[in-house]
Short mmCIF file of C-alpha atoms and ligand atoms in Angstrom, two decimals:
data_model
loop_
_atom_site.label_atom_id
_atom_site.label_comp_id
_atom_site.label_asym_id
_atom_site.label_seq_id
_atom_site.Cartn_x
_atom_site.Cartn_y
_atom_site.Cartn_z
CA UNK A 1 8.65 39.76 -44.11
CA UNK A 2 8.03 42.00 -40.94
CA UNK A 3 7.55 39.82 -38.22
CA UNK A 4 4.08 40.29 -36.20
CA UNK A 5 4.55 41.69 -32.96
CA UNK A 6 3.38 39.78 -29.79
CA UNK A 7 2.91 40.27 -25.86
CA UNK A 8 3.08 37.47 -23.38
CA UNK A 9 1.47 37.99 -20.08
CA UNK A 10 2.59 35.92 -16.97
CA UNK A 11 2.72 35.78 -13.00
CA UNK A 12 4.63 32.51 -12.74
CA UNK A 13 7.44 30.28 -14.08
CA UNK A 14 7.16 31.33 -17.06
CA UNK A 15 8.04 27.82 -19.36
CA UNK A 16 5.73 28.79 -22.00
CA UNK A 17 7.05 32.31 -22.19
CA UNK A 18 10.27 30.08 -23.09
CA UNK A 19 9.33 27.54 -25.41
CA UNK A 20 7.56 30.58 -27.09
CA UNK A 21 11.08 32.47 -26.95
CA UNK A 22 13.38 29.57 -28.56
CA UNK A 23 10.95 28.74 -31.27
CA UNK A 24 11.00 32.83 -32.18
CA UNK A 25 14.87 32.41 -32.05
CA UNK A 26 14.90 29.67 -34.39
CA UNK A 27 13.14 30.97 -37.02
CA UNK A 28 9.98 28.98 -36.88
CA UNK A 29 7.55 31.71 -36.22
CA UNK A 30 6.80 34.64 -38.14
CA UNK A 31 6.50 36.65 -34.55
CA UNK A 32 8.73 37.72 -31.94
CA UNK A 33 7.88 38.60 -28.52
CA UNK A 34 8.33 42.87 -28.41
CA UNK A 35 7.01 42.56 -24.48
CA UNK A 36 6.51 40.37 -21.67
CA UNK A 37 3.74 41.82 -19.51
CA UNK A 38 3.93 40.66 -15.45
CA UNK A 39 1.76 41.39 -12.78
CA UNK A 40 3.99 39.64 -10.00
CA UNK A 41 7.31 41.76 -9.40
CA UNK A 42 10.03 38.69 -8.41
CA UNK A 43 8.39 35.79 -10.42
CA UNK A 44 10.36 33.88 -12.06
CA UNK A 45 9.67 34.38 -15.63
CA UNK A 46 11.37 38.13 -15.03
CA UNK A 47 14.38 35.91 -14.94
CA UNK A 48 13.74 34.50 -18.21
CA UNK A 49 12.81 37.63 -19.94
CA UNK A 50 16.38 39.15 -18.79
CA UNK A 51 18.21 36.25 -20.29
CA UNK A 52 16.27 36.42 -23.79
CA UNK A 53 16.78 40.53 -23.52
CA UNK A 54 12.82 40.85 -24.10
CA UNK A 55 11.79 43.90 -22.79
CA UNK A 56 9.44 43.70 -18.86
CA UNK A 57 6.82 46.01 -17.87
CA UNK A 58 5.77 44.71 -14.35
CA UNK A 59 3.61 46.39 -12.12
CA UNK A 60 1.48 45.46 -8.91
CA UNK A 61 -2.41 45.52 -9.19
CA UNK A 62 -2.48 46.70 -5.71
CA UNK A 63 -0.72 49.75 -6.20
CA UNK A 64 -4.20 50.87 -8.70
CA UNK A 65 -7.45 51.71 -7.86
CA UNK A 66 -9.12 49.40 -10.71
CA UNK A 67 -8.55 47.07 -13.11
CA UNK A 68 -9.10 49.48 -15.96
CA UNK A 69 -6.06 52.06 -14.03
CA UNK A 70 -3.23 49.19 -14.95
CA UNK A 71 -4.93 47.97 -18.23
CA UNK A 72 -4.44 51.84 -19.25
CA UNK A 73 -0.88 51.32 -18.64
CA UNK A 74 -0.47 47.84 -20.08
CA UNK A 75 -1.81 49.33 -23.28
CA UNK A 76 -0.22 52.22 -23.51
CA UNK A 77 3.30 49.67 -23.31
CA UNK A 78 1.94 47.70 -26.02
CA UNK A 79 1.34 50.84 -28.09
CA UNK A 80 4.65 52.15 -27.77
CA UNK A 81 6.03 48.17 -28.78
CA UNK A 82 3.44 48.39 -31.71
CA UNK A 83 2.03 44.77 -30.02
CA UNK A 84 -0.26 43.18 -32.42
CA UNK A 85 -1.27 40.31 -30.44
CA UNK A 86 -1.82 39.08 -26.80
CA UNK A 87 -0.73 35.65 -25.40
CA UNK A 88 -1.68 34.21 -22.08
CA UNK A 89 1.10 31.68 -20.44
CA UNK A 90 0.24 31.45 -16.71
CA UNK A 91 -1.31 35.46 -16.32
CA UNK A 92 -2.95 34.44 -13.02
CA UNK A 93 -5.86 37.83 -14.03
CA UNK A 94 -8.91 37.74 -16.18
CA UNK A 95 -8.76 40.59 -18.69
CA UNK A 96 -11.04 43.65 -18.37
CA UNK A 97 -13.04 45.30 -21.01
CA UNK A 98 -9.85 48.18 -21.55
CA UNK A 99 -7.71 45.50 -22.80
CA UNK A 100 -10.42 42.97 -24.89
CA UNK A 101 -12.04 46.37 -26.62
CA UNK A 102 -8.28 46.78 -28.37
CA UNK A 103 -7.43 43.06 -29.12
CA UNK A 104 -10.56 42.41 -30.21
CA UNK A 105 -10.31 38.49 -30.95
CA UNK A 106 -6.28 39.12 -30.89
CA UNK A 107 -5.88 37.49 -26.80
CA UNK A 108 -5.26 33.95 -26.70
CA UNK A 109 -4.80 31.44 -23.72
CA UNK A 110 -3.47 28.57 -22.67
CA UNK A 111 -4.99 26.04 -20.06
CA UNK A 112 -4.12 22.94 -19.05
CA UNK A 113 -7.62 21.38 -18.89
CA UNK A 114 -9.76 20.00 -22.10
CA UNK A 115 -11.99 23.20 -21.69
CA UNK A 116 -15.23 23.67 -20.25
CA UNK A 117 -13.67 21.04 -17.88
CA UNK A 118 -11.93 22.66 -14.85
CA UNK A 119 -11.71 25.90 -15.78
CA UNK A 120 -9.90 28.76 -12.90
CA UNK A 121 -6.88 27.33 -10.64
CA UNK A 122 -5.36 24.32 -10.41
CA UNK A 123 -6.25 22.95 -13.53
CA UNK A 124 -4.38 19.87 -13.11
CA UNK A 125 -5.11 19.46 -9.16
CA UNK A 126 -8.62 19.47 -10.07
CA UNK A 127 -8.49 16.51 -12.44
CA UNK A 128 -6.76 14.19 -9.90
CA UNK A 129 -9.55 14.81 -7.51
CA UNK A 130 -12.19 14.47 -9.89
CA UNK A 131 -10.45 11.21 -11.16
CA UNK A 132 -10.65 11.77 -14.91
CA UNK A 133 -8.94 8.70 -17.28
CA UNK A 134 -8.52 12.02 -19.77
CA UNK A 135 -7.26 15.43 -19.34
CA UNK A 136 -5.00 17.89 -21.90
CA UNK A 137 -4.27 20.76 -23.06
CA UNK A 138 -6.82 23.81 -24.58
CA UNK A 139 -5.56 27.11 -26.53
CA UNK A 140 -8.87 29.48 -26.95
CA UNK A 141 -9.44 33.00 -27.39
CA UNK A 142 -10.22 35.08 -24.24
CA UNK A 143 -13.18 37.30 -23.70
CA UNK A 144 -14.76 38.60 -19.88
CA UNK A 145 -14.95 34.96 -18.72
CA UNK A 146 -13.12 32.41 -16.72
CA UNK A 147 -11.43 30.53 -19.40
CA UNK A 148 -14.43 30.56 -21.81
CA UNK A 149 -13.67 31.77 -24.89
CA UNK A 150 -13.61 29.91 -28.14
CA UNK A 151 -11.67 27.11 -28.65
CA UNK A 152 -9.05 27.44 -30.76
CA UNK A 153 -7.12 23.80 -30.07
CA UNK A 154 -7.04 20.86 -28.11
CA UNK A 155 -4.61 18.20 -27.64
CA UNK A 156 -5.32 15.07 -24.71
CA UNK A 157 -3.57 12.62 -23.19
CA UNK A 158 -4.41 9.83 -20.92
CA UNK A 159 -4.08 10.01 -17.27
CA UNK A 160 -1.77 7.47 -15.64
CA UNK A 161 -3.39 5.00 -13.04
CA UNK A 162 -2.65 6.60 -9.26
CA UNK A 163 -0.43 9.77 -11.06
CA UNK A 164 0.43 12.31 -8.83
CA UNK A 165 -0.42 16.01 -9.72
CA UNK A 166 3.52 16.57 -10.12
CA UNK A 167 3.74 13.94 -12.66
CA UNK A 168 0.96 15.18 -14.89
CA UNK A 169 1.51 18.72 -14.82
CA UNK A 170 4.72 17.94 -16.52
CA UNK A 171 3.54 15.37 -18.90
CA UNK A 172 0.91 18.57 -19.83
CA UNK A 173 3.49 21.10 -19.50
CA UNK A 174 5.57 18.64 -22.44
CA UNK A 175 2.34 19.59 -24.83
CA UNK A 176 1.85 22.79 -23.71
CA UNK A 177 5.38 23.91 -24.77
CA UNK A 178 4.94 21.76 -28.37
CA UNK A 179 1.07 22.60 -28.91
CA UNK A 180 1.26 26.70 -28.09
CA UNK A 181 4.09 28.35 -30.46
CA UNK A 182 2.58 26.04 -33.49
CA UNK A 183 -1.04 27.51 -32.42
CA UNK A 184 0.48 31.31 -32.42
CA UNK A 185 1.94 30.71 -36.04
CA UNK A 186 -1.42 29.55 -37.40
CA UNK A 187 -3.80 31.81 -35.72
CA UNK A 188 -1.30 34.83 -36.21
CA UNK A 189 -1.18 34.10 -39.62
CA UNK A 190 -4.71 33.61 -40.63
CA UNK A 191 -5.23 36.70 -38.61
CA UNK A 192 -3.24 38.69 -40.28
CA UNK A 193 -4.62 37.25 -43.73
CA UNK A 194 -7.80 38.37 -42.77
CA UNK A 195 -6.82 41.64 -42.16
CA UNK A 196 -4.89 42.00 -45.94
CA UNK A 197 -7.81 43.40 -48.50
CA UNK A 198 -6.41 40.82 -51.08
CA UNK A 199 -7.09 37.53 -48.88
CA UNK A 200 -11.01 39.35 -48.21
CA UNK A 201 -11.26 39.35 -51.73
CA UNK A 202 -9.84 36.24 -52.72
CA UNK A 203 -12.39 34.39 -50.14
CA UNK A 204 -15.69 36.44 -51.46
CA UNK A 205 -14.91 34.73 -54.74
C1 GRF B 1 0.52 26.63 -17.72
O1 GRF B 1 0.27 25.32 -17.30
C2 GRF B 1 -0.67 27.21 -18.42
O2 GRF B 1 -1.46 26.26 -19.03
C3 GRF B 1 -1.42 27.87 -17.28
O3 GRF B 1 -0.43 28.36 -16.43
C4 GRF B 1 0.73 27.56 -16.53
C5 GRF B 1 1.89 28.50 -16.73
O4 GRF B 1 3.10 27.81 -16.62
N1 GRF B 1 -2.33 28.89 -17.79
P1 GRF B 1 4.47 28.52 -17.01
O5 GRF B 1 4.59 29.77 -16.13
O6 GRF B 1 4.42 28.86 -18.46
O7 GRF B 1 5.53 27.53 -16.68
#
């Protein structure tokens, strides 16, 4: 079976780019990652990528006049890697028309908030000031929004009494890197199903 094709976009760290990466290399998803797509040159996920051997295209938003210049390039890379799907871990940008008209429903991302709670930045910052008992993890598909596409998945956990913001960004980070490559193997399978003619005829029956 030819495995589907994915790109992962990130500015940062990059731990989801890697628990994405050693669940490809163990043979538990029917995907491998052709790309990793970064927007900060020097972040730390670069690092990762070059230990895995997955092939970088990094540029600098600031070097374009518009968001639709880069996207041009970004899609021309993930025409030339045949990418089938896009995957959010950590891209720091909200995607422009360019990009969404091509993946139509095929852009997923990660956020580690129980979604339409604190959506944006600091996720997990913004739930220790707010003083929620319950936080988690959402997967959902991206469209022109701040974090406000459909919900794909959701997992929660209970916040600890006085937990600093270090503590529960890694207690969500331990769900995030469990929750995501399981949520790419179902959704990139029943996408693809929906794409075969036989599966379309085998549900209109
Ligand atoms: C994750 O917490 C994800 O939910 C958010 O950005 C963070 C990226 O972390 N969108 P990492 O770079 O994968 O470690």
């Amino acid at each position: 079976m030819t495995k589907t094709k994915i790109a992962v976009f990130a500015s940062g760290t990059g731990s989801n780019f890697e628990s994405v990466q050693k669940e490809v290399e163990s043979g538990n998803l029917d995907s491998e990652i052709a790309l990793l797509v970064c927007d900060k040159p020097g972040a730390k996920v670069l690092e990762k990528a070059e230990f895995y051997q997955v092939p970088t295209f990094v540029f600098n938003a600031k070097q374009y006049n518009s968001k639709s210049e880069f996207e041009y390039e970004i899609l021309n890379e993930l025409e030339k890697y045949k990418v089938e799907w896009i995957v959010l871990a950590g891209y720091m940008r909200l995607i422009g028309s360019t990009l969404l008209d091509s993946y139509h429903q095929r852009i997923i991302n990660i956020h580690p908030s129980l979604l339409p709670s604190f959506p944006g930045k600091d996720a997990v910052g913004q739930a220790i000031a707010a003083g929620v008992k319950v936080t988690g993890v959402t997967i959902h598909l991206v469209d022109e929004g701040m974090d406000t596409g459909k919900i794909v998945e959701q997992e929660s956990l209970r916040v600890i009494d006085k937990e600093s913001r270090e503590s529960l960004q890694l207690r969500i980070q331990e769900i995030e890197h469990r929750l995501f490559p399981s949520v790419i193997q179902s959704l990139i399978l029943a996408g693809n199903m929906k794409g075969d003619p036989l599966y379309e005829e085998k549900s209109a029956t």
